[in-house]
Coordinates of N, CA and C and ligand atoms in Angstrom, one line a residue:
X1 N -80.2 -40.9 6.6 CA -81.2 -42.0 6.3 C -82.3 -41.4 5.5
X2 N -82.5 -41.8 4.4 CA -83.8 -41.4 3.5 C -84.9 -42.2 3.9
X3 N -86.1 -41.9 3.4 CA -87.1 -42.5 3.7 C -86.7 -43.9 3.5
X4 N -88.1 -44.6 4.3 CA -87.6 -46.5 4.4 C -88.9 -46.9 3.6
X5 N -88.4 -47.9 3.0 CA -89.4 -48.4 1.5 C -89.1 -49.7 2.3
X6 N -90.6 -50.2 2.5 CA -90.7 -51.4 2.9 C -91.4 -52.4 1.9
X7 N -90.9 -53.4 1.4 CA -91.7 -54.3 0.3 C -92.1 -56.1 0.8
X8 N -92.5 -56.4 0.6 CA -93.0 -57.7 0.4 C -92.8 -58.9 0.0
X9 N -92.2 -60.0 0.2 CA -92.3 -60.9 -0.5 C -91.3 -60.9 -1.8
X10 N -90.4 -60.0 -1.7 CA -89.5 -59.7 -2.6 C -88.0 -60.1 -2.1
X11 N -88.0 -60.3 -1.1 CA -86.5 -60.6 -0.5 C -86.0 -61.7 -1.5
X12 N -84.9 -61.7 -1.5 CA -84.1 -62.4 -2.6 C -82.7 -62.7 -2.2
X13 N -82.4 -64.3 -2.1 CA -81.3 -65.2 -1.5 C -80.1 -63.8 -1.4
X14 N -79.6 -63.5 -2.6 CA -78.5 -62.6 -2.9 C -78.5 -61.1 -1.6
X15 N -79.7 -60.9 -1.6 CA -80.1 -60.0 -0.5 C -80.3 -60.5 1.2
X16 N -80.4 -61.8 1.0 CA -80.4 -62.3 2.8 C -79.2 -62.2 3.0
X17 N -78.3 -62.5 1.7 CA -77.3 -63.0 2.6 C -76.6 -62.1 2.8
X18 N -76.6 -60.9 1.7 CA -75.8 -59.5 2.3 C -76.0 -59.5 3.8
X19 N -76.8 -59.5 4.0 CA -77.9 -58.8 5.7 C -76.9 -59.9 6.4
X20 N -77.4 -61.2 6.3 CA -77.1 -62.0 7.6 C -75.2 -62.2 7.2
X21 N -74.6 -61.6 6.6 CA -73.2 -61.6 7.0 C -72.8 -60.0 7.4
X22 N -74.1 -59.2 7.8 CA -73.8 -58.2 8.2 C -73.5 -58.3 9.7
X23 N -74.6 -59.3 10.3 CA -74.7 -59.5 11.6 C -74.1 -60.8 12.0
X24 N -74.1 -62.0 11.1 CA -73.9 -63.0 11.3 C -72.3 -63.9 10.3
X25 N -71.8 -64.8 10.9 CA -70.8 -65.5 10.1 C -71.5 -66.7 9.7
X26 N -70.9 -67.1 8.7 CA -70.8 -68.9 7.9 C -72.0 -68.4 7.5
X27 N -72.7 -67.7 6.7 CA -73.5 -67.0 5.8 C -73.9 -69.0 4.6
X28 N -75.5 -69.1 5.0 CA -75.9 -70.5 3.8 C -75.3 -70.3 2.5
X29 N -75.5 -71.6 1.7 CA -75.0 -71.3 0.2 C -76.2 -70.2 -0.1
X30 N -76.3 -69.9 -1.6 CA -76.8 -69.1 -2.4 C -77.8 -70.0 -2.9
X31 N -77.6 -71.6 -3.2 CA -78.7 -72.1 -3.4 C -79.7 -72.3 -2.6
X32 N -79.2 -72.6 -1.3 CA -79.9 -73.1 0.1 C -81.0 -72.1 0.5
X33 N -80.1 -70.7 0.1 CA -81.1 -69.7 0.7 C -81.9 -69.4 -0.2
X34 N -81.8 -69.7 -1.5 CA -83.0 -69.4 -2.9 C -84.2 -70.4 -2.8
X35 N -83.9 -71.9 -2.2 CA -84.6 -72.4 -2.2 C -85.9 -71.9 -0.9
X36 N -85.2 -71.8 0.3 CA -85.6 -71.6 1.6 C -86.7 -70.0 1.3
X37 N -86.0 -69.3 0.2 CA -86.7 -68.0 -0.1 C -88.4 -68.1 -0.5
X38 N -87.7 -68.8 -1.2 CA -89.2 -69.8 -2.7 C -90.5 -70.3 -1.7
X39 N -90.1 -71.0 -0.4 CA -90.9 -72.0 0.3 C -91.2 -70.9 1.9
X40 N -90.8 -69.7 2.0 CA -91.3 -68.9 2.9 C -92.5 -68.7 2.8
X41 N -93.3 -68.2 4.2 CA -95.0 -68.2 4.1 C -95.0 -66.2 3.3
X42 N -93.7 -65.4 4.2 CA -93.8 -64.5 4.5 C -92.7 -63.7 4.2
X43 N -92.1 -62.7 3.3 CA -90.8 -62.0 3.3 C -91.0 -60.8 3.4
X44 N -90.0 -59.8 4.5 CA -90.2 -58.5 4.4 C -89.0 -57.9 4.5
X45 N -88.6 -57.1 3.3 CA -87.6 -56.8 3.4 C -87.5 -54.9 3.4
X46 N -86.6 -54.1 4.1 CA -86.4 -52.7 4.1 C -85.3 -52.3 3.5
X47 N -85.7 -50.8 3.2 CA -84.6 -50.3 1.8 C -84.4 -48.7 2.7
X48 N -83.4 -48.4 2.5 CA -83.0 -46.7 2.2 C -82.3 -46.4 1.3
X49 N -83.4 -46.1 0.4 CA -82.9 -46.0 -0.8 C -82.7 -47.2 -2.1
X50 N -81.8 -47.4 -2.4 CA -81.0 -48.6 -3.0 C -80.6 -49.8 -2.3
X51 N -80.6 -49.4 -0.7 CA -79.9 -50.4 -0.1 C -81.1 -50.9 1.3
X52 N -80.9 -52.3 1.0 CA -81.7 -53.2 1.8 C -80.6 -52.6 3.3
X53 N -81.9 -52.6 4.0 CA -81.2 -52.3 4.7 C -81.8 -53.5 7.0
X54 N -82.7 -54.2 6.1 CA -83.4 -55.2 7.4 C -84.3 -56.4 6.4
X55 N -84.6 -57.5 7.5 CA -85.4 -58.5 6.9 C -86.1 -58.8 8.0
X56 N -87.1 -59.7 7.6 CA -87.5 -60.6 8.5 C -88.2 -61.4 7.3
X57 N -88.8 -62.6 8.0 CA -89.7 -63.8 7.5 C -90.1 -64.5 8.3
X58 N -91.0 -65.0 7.6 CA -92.0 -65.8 8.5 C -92.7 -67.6 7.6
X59 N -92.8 -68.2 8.5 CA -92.1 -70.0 7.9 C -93.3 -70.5 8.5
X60 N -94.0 -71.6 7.8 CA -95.0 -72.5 9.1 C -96.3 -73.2 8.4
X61 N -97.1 -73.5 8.6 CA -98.0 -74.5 8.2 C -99.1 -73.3 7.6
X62 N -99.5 -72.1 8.4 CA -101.0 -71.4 8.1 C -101.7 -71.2 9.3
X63 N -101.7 -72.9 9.7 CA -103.2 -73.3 10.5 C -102.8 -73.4 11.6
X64 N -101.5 -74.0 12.4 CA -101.4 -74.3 14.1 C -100.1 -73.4 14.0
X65 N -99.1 -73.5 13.1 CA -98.0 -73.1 13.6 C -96.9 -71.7 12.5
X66 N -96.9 -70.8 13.3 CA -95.7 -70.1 12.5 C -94.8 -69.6 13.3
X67 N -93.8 -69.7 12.9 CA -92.4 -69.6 12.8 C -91.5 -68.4 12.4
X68 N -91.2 -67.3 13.0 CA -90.3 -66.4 12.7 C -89.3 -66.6 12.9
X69 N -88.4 -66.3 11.7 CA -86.9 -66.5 11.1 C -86.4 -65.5 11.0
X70 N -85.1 -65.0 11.4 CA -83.6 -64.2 10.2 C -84.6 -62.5 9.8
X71 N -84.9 -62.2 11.8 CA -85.1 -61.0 11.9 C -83.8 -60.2 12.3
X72 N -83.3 -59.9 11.1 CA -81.8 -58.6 11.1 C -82.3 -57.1 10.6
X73 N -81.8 -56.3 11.3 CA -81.5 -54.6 10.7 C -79.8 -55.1 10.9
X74 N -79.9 -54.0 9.6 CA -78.2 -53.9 9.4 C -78.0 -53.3 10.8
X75 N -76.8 -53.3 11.6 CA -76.3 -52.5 12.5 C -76.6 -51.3 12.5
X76 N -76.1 -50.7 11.9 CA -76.3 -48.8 11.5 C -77.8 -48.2 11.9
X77 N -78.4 -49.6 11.3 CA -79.7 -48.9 11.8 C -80.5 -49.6 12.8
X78 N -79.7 -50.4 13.4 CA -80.1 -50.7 14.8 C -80.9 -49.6 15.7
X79 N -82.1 -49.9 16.3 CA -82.3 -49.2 18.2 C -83.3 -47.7 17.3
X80 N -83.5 -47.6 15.9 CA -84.2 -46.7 15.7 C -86.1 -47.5 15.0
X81 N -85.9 -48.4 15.8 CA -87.7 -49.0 15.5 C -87.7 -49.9 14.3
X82 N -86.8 -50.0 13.8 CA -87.0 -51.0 12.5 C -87.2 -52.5 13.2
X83 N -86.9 -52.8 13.8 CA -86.5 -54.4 14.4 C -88.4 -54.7 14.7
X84 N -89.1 -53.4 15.6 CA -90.5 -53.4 16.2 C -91.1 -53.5 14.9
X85 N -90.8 -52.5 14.1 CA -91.7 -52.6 13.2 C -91.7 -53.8 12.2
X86 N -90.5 -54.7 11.4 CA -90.4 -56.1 11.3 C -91.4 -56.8 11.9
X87 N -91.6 -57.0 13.3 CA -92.4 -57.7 14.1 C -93.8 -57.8 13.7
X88 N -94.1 -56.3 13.8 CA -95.5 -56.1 14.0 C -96.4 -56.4 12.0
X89 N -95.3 -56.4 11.5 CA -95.4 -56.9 10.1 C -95.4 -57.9 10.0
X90 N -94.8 -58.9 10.7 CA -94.9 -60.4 10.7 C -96.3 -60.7 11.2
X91 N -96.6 -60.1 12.8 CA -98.1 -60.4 13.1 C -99.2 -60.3 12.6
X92 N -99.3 -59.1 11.6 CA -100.3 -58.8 11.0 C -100.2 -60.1 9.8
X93 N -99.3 -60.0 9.3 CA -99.7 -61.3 8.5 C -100.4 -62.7 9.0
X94 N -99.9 -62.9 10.1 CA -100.9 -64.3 11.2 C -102.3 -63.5 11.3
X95 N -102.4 -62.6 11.8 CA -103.5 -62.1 12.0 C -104.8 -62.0 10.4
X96 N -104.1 -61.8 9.6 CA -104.8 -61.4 7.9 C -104.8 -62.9 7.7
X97 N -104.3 -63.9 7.8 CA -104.2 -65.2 7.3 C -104.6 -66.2 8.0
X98 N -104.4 -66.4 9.3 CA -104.6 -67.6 10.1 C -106.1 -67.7 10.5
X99 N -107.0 -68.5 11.0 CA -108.2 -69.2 10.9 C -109.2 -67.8 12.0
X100 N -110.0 -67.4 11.6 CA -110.4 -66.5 12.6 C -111.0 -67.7 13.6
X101 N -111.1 -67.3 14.9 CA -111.8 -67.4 16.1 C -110.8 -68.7 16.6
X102 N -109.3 -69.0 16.2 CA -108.6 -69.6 16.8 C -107.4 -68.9 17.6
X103 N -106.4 -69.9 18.2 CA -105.7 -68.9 18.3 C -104.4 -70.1 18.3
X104 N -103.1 -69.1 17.7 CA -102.3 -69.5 16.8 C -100.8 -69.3 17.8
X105 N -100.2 -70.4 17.2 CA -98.7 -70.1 18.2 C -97.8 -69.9 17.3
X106 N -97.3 -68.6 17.4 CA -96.0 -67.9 16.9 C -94.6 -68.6 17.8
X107 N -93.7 -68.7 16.7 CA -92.9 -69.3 18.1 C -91.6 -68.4 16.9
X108 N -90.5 -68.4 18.4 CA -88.9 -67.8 18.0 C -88.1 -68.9 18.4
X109 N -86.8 -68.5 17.6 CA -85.2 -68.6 18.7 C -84.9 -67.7 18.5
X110 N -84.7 -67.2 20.2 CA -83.4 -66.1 20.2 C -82.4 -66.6 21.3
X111 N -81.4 -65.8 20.9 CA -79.8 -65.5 21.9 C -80.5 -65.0 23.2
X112 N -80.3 -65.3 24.1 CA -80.3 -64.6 25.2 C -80.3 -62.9 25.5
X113 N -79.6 -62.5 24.5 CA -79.3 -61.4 24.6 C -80.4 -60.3 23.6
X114 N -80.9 -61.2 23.4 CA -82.5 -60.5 22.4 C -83.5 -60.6 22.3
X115 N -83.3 -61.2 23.6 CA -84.9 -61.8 24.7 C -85.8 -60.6 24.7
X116 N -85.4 -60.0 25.2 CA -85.7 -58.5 26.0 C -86.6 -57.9 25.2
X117 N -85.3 -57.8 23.6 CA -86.1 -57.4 22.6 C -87.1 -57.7 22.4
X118 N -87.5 -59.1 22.3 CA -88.8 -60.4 21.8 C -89.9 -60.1 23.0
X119 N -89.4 -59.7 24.4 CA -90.5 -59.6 24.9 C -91.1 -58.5 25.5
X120 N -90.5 -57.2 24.4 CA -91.3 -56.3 24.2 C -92.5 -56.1 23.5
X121 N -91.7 -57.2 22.2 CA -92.7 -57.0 21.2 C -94.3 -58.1 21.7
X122 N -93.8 -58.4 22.8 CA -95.1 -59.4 23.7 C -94.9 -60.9 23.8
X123 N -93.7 -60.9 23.0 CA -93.4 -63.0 23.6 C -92.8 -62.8 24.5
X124 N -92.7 -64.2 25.7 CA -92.4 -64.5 26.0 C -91.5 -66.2 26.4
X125 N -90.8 -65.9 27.1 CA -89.8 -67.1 27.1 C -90.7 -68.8 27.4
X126 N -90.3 -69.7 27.7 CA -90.4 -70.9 28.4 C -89.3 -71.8 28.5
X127 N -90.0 -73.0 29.5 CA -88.8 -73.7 29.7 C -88.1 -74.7 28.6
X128 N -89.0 -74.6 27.5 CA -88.9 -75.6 26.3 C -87.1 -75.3 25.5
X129 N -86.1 -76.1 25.7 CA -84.7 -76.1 24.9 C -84.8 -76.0 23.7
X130 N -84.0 -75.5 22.8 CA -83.8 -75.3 21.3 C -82.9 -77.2 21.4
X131 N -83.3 -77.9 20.6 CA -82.7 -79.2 20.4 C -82.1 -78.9 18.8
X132 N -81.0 -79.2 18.7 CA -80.7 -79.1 17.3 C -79.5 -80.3 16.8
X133 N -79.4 -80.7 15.3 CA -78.8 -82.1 14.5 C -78.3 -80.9 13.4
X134 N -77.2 -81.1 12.7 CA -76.5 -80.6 11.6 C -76.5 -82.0 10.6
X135 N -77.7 -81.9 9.9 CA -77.9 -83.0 9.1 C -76.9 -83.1 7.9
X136 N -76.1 -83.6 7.6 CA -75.4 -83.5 6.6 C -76.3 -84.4 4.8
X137 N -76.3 -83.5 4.1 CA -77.3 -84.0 2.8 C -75.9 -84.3 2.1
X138 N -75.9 -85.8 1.3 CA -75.2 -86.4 0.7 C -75.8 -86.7 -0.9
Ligands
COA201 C1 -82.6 -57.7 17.5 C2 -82.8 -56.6 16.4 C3 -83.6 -57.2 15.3 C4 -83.5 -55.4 17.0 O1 -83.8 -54.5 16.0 P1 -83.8 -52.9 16.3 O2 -84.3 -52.2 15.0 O3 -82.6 -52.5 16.8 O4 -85.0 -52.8 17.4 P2 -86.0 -51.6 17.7 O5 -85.2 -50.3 17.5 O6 -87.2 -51.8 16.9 O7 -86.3 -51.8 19.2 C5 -87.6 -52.0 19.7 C6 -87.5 -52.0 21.2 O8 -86.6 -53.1 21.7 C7 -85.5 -52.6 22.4 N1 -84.4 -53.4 22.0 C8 -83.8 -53.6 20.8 N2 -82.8 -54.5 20.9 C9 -82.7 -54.8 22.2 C10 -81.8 -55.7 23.0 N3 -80.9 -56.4 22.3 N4 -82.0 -55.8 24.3 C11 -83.0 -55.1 24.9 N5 -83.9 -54.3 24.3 C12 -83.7 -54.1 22.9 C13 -85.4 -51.1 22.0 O9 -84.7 -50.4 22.9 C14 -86.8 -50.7 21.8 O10 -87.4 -50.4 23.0 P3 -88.5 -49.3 23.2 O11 -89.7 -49.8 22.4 O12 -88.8 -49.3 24.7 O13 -87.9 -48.0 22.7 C15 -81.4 -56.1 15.9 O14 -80.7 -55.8 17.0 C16 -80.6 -57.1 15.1 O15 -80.9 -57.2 13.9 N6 -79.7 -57.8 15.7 C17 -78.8 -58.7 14.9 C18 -79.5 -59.9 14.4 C19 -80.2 -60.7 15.4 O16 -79.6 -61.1 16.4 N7 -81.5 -60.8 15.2 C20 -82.4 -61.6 16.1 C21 -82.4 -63.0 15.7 S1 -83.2 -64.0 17.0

């Protein structure tokens, strides 16, 4: 592993989607996720070298609510700190941005199985269900 070049706001559809069919199946169109790219609050993506190699983002209004999205490290480089450090890059952004002397609700979905992870980085769960509709656009 060579040094990790972390950049900004540079993530690009072509590059989400490498990542999330690293970890994930039925990978969005190329449009869906260019557009979704355009209208993020927050993009961070990691490199070694040439190769992206983690993302995250961050989605939401500013003022009451944000939203963390489609935090992946490639596998390979799973369990060596990238995932924490993703996080703590997302907060600082709420923290540099959102209203001083309020206070702001970050919210997730995760798998069950990456709770653990989430609530190291300091969230925690509730009883609130993920409700979801597969809207079909015609
Ligand atoms: C979840 C994910 C982002 C974690 O990234 P990572 O780079 O492996 O995490 P880190 O190495 O920064 O781990 C930070 C801490 O969380 C712990 N951790 C990481 N994954 C964990 C898991 N699944 N369960 C329990 N603890 C976990 C690490 O052991 C570490 O603990 P420590 O601080 O006590 O040493 C990564 O596994 C991933 O991309 N998974 C596939 C995509 C995915 O499901 N993303 C989440 C979408 S909700």
């Amino acid at each position: 592993m060579n040094h990790l070049t972390v950049k900004y706001n540079e993530l690009s559809a072509e590059e989400f989607i490498y990542l999330w069919k690293s970890v994930w199946d039925g990978a969005p169109s190329l449009e869906q996720t260019a557009l979704a790219m355009q209208n993020t609050l927050f993009r961070i993506s990691v490199f070694d070298g040439q190769e992206i190699v983690a993302m995250a983002r961050m989605i939401g209004d500013m003022g009451l609510n944000y939203y963390i999205k489609d935090v992946v490290v490639k596998p390979e480089y799973q369990h060596k700190g990238i995932g924490k450090m993703l996080i703590d890059e997302l907060m600082k952004f709420v923290r540099d941005h959102g209203i001083k002397g309020t206070t702001i609700f970050v919210e997730l979905c995760a798998m069950p199985d990456k709770i653990p992870f989430y609530e190291k980085q300091g969230f925690s769960a509730n009883e609130a269900q993920r409700l979801k509709l597969m809207c079909e656009v015609k």
